[in-house]
Short mmCIF file of C-alpha atoms in Angstrom, two decimals:
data_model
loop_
_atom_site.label_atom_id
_atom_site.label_comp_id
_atom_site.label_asym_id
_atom_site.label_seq_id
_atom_site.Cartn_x
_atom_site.Cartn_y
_atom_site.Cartn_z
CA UNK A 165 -25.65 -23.44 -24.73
CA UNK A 166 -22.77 -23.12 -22.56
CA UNK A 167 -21.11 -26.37 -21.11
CA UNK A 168 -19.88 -25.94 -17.57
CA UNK A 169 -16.80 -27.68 -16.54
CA UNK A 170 -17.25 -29.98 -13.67
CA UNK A 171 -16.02 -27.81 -11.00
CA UNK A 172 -12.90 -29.34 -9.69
CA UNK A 173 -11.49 -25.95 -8.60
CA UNK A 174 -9.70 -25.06 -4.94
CA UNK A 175 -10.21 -21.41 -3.61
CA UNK A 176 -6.07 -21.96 -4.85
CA UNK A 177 -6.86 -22.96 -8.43
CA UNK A 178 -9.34 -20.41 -8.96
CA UNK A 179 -7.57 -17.80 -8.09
CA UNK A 180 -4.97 -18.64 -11.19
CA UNK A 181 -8.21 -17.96 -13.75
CA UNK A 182 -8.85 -14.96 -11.58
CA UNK A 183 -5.58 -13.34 -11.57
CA UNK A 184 -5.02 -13.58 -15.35
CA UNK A 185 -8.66 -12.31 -16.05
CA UNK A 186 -8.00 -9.63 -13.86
CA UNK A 187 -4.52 -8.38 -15.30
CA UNK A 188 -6.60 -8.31 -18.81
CA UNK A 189 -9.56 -6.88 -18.30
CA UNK A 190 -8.45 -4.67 -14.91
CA UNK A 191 -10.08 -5.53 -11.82
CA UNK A 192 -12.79 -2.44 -11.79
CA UNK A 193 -13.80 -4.35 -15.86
CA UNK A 194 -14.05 -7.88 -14.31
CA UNK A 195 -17.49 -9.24 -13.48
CA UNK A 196 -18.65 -12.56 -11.87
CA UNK A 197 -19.51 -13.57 -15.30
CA UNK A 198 -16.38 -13.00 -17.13
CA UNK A 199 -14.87 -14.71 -14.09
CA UNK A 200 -17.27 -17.57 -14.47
CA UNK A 201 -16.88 -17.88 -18.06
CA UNK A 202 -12.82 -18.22 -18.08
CA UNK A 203 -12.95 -20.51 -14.90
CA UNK A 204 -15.93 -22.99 -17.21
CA UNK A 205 -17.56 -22.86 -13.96
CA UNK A 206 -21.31 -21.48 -12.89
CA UNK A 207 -21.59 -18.37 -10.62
CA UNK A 208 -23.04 -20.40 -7.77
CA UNK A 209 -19.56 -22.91 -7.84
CA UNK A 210 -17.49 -19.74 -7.83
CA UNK A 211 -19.45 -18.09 -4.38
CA UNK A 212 -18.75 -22.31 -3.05
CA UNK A 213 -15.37 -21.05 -2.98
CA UNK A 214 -15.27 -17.21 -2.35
CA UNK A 215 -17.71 -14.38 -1.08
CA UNK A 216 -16.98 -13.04 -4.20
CA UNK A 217 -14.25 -10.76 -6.83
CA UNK A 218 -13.28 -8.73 -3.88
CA UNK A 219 -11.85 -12.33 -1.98
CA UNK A 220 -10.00 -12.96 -5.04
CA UNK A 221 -8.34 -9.53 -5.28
CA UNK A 222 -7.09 -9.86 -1.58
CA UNK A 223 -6.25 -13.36 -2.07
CA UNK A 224 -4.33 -12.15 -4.81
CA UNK A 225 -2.51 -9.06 -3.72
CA UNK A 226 -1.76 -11.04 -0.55
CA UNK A 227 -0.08 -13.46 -1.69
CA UNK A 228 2.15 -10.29 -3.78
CA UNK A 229 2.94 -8.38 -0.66
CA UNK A 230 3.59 -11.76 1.30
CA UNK A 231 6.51 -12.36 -0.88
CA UNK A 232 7.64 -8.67 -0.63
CA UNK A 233 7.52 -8.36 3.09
CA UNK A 234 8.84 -11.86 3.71
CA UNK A 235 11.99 -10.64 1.88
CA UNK A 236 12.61 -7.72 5.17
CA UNK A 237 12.44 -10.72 7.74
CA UNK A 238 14.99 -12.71 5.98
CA UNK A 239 18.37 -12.79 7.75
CA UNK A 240 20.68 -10.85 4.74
CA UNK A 241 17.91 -8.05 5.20
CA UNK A 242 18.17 -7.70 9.12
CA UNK A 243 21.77 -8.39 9.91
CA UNK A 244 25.20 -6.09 8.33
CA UNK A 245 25.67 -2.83 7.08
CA UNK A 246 22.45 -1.02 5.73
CA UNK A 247 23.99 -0.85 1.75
CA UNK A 248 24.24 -4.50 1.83
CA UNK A 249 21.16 -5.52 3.60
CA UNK A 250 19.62 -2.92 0.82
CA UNK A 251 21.32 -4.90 -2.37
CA UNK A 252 19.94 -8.08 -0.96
CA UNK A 253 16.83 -6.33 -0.72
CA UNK A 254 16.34 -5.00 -4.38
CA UNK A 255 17.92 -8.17 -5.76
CA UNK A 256 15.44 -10.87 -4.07
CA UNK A 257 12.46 -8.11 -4.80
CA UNK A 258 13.41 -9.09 -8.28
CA UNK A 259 13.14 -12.43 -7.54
CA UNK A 260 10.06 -12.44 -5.91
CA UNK A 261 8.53 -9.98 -8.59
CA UNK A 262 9.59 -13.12 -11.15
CA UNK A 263 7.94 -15.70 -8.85
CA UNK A 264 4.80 -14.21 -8.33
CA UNK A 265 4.52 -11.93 -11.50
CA UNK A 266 1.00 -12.50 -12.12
CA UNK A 267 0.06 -11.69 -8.43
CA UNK A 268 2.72 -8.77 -8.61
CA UNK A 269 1.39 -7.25 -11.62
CA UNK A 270 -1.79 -7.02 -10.00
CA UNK A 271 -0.56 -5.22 -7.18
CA UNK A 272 0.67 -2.81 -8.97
CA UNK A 273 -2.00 -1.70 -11.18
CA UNK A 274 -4.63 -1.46 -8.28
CA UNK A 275 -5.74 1.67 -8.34
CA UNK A 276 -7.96 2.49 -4.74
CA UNK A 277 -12.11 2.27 -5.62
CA UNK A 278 -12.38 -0.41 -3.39
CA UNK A 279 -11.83 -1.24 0.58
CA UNK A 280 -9.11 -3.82 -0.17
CA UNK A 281 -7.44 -1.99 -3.33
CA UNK A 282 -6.95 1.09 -0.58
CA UNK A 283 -5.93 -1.52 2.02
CA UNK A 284 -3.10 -2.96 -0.83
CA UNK A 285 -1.56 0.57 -1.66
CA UNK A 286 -1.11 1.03 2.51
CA UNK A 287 0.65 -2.25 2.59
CA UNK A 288 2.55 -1.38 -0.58
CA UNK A 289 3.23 2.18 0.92
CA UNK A 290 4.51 0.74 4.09
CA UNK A 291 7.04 -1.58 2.52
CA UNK A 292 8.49 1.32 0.65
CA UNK A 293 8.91 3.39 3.17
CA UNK A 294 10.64 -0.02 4.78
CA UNK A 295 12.95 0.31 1.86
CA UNK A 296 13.40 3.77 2.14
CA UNK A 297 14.72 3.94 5.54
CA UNK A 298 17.16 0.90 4.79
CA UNK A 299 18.52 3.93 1.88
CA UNK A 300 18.39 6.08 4.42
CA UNK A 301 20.68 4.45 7.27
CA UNK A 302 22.60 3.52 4.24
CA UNK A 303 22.99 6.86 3.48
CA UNK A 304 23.91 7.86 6.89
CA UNK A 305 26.52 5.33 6.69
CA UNK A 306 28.01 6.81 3.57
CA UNK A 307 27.37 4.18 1.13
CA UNK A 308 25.09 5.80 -0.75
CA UNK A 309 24.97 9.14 -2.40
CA UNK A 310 23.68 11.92 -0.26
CA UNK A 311 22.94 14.06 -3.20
CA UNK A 312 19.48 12.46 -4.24
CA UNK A 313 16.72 12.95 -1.88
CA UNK A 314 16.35 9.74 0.05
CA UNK A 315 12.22 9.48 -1.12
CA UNK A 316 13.03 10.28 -4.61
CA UNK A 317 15.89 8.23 -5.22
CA UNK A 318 13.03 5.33 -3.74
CA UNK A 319 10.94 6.12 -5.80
CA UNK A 320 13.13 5.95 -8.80
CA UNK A 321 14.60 2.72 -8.00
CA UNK A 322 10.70 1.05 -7.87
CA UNK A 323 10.03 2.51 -10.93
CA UNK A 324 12.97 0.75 -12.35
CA UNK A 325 11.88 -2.89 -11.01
CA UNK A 326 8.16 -2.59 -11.24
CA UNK A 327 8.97 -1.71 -14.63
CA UNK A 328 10.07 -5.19 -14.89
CA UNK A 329 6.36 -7.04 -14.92
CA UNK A 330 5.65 -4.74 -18.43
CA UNK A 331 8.06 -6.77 -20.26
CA UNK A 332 8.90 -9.89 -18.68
CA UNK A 333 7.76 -13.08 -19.74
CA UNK A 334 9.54 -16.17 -18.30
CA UNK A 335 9.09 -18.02 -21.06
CA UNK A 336 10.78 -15.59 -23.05
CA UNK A 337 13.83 -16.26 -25.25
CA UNK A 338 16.75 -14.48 -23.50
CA UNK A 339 17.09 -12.54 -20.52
CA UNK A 340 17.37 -14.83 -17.22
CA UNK A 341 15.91 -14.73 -13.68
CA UNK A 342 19.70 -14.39 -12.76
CA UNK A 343 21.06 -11.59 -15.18
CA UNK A 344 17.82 -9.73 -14.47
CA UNK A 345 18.54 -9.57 -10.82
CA UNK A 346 22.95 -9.12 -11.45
CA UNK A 347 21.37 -6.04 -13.91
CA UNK A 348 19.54 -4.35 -11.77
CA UNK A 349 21.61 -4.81 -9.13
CA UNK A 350 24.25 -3.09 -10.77
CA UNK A 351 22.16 -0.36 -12.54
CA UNK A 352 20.70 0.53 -9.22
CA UNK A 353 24.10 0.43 -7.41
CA UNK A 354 26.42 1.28 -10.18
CA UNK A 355 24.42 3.05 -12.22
CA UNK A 356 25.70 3.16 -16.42
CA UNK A 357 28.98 4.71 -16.12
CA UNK A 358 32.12 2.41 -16.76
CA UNK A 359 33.78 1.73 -13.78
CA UNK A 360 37.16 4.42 -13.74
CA UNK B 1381 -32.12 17.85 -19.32
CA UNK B 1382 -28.40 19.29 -19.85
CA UNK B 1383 -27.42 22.17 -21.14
CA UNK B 1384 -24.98 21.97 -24.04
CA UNK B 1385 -22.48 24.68 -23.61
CA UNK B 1386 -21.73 26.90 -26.56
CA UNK B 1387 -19.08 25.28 -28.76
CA UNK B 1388 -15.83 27.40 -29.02
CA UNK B 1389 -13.62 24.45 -28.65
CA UNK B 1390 -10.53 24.32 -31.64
CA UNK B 1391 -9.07 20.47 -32.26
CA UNK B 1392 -6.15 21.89 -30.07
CA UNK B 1393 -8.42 22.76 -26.73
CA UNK B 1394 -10.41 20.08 -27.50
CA UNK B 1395 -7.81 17.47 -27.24
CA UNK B 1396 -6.83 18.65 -23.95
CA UNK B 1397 -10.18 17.33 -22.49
CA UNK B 1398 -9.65 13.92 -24.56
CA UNK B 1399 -6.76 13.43 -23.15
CA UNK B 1400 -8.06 13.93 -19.93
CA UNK B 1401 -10.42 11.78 -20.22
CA UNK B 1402 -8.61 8.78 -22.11
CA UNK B 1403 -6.49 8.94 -19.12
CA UNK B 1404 -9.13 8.72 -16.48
CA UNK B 1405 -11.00 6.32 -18.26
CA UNK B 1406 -8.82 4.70 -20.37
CA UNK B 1407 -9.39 4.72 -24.54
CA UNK B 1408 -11.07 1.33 -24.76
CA UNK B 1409 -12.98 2.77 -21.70
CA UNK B 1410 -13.72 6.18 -23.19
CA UNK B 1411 -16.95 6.55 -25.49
CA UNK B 1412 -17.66 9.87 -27.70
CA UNK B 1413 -20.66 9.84 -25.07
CA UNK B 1414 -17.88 10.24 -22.38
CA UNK B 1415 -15.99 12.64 -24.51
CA UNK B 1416 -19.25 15.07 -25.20
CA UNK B 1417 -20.17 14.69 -21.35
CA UNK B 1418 -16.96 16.14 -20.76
CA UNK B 1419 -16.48 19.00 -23.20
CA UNK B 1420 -19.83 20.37 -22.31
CA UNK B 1421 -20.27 20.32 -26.37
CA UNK B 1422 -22.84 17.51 -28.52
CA UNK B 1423 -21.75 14.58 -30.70
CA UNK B 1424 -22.03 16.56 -33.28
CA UNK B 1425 -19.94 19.29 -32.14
CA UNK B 1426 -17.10 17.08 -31.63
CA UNK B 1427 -17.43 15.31 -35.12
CA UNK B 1428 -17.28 19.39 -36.66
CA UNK B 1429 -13.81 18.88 -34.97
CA UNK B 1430 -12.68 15.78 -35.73
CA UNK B 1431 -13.51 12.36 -37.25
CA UNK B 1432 -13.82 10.63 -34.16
CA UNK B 1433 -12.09 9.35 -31.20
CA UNK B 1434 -9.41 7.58 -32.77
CA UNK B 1435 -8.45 11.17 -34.29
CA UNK B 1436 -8.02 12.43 -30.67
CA UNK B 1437 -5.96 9.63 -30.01
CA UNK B 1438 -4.09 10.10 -32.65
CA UNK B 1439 -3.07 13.58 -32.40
CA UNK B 1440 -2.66 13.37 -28.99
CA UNK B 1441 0.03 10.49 -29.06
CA UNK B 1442 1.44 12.35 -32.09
CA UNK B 1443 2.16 15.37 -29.68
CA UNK B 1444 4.01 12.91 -27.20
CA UNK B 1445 6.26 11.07 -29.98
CA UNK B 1446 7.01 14.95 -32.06
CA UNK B 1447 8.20 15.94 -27.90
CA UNK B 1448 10.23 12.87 -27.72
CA UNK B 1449 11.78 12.51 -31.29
CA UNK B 1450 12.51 16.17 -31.20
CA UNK B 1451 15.15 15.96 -28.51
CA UNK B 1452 17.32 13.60 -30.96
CA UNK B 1453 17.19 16.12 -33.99
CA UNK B 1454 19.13 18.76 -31.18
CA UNK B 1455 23.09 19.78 -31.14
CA UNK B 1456 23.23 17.79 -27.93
CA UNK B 1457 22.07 14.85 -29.27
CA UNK B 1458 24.03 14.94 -32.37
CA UNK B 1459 27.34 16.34 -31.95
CA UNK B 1460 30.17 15.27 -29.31
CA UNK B 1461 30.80 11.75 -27.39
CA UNK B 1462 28.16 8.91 -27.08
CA UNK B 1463 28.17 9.18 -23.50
CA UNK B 1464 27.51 13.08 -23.46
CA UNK B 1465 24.84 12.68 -26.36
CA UNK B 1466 23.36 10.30 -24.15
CA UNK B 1467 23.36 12.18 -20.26
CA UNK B 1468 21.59 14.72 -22.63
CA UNK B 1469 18.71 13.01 -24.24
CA UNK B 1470 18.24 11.03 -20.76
CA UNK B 1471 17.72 14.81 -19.10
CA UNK B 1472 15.24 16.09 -22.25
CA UNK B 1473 13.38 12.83 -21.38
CA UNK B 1474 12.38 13.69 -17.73
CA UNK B 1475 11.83 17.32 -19.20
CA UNK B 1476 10.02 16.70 -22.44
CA UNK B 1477 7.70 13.90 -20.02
CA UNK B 1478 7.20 16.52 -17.57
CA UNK B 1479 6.00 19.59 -20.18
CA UNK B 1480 4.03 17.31 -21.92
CA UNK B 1481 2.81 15.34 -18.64
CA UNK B 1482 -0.82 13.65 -20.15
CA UNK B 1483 0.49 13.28 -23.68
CA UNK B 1484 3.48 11.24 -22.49
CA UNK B 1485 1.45 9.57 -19.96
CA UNK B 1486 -1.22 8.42 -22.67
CA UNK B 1487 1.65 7.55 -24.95
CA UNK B 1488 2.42 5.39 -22.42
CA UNK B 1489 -0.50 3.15 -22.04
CA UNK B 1490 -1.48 2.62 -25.44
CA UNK B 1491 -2.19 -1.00 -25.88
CA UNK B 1492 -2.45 -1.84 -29.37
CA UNK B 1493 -5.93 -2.69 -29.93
CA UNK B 1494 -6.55 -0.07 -33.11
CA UNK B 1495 -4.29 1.00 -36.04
CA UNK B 1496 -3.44 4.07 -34.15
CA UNK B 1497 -1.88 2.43 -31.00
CA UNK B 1498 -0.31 -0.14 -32.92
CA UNK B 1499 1.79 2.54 -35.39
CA UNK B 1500 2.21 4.52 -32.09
CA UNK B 1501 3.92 1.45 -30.06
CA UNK B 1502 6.11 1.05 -33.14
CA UNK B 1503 7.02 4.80 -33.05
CA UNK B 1504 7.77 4.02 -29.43
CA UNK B 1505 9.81 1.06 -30.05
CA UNK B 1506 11.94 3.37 -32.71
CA UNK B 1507 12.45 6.24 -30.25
CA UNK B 1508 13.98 3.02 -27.91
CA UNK B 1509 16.05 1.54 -30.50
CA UNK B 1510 17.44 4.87 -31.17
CA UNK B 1511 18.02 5.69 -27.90
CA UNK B 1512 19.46 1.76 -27.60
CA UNK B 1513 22.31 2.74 -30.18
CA UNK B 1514 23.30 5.29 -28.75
CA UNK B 1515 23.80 3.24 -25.28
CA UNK B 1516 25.77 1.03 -27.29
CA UNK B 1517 27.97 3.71 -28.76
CA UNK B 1518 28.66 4.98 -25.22
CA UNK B 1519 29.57 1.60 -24.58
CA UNK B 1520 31.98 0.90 -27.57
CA UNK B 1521 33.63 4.29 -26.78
CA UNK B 1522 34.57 2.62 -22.83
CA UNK B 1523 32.28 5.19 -20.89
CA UNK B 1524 29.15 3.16 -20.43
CA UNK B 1525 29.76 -0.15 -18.44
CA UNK B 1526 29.77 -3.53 -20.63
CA UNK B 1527 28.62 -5.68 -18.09
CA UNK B 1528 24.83 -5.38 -18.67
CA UNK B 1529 23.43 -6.43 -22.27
CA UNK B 1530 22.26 -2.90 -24.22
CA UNK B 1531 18.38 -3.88 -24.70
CA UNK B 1532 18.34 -4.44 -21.01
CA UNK B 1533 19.95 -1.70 -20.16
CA UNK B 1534 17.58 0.45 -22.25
CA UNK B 1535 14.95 -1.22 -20.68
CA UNK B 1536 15.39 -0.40 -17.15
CA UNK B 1537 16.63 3.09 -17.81
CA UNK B 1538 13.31 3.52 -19.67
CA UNK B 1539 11.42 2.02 -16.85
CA UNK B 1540 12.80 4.20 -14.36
CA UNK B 1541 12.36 7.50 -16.47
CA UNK B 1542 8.66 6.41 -17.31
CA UNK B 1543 7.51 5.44 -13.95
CA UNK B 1544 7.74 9.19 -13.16
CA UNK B 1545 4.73 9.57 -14.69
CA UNK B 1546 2.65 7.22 -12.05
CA UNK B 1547 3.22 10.11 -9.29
CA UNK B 1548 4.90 13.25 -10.48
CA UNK B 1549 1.80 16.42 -10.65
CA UNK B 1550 3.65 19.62 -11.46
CA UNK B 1551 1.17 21.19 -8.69
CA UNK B 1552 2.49 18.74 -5.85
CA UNK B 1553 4.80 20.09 -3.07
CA UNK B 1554 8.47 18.77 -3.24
CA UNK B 1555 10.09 17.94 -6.22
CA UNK B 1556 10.82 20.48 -8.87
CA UNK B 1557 11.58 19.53 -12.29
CA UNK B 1558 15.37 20.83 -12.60
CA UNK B 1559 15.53 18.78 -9.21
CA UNK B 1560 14.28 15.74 -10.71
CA UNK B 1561 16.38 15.76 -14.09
CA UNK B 1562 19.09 16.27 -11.86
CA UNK B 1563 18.16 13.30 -9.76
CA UNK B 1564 17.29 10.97 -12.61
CA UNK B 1565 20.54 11.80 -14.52
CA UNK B 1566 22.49 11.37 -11.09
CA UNK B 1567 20.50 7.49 -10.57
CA UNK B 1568 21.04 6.40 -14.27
CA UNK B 1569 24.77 6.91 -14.25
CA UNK B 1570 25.79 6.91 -11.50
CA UNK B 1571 23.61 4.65 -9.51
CA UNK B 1572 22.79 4.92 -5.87
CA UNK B 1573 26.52 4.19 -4.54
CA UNK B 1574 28.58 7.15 -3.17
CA UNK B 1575 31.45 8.18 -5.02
CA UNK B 1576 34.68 6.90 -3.63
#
């Protein structure tokens, strides 16, 4: 016989439990019932709070791509030369990938089955073509190389952060917030060669 | 009622449908139910092959980490400056990933849950430390920058090289591979910042 907790959750609180089941188990191998059982709730508390996984997920991934876009209204994104407003860019998306890594993680392993998992890679879609044409103008400006194809070179640098949420753990014993964001900052700018 | 098709699979043809279908499904995901289903073969058939699953896994991972450890047993990789050793195991990467596309791609979400995944994450981890040293002979010799720690380092550029296989399909329109060697080779050392 199962104890339930006394269900002291907020639709905020809950999603916590259902973030980190998700990230284990994957979204698609997450039922009500695994949810239930890591929250020490029933089923019928969890549907008090949500119409069900689905709320969760775009509770979750909102909360991701809220930090991400927030980061393109911010003044250092809007106002200067594009290659600047692009290193602010990649450096707070660092940041915000740090804050929110649970909710970021997510967001990037969603894979489409659903309405709102197709609804999250739009939205995740749009912002990189947001970044994209900030490489472009920054391009056109001539502060950044014209001889990697503006989508590609896009593509490459995501790969390079979003690599980030396999492997850091913020309670790990070394690397900082800080000299994460200075090294990718300089990887993606400088690149490995020693400066001539 | 199905129709078992005639079995004139070998361990090698075989695997390619495992492979397939450990990357649709995922391995914990995948049953030798799935794997029969998808061969068009029995059970049985598949056990005349091999010993089970975790054989396919194994092979299959095998033919990723034999791609990837092969590029450091060539001239390039041996002979000359730590910087040019380097440029030219960062360029087999993207090509050995690319030629063996699904290998590499399984290689790279192996969790760790059997005996199999765990020996192949530690393979893994040696083909990184290698590759580390060699990062931090390029940066002893003055031609790799000193400013980012070596692990880190190795970590993004690893990132950034293994996130190609989250979109690249050799059948797609756009990039070729020599173009994307090119482009990755271009991003890790030199970065995103025009030349002066």
């Amino acid at each position: 016989m199962t104890t339930a907790r006394r269900d002291t959750y907020t639709p905020e609180t809950l999603l916590t439990v259902a973030v980190r089941v998700f990230n284990e188990r994957g979204y698609d191998g997450t039922s009500m019932e695994h949810l239930s059982k890591a929250a020490g709730i029933s089923k019928s508390s969890i549907y008090h709070h949500v119409a069900g996984k689905e709320e969760l997920l775009r509770r979750a991934v909102s909360r991701a791509l809220d930090g991400l876009f927030g980061i393109l209204d911010e003044e250092h994104a809007r106002v200067g030369h594009a290659a600047g407003r692009l290193e602010y860019v990649v450096r707070r998306m660092v940041e915000v990938l740090i804050a929110e890594l649970p909710y970021v993680t997510l967001l990037l392993r969603v894979r489409g089955n659903t309405g709102t998992e197709r609804w999250a890679l739009e939205r995740r879609r749009e912002f990189d073509h947001r970044v994209a044409a900030l490489l472009r103008a920054a391009a056109e400006e001539g502060d950044v190389r014209g001889d990697v194809e503006v989508r590609l070179a896009t593509r490459l640098v995501f790969g390079m952060i979003n690599s980030i949420v396999e492997w850091y753990r913020p309670d790990g014993r070394g690397t900082g917030e800080r000299e994460l964001a200075d090294a990718v900052v300089q990887m993606v700018f400088g690149g490995l060669r020693a400066e001539a």
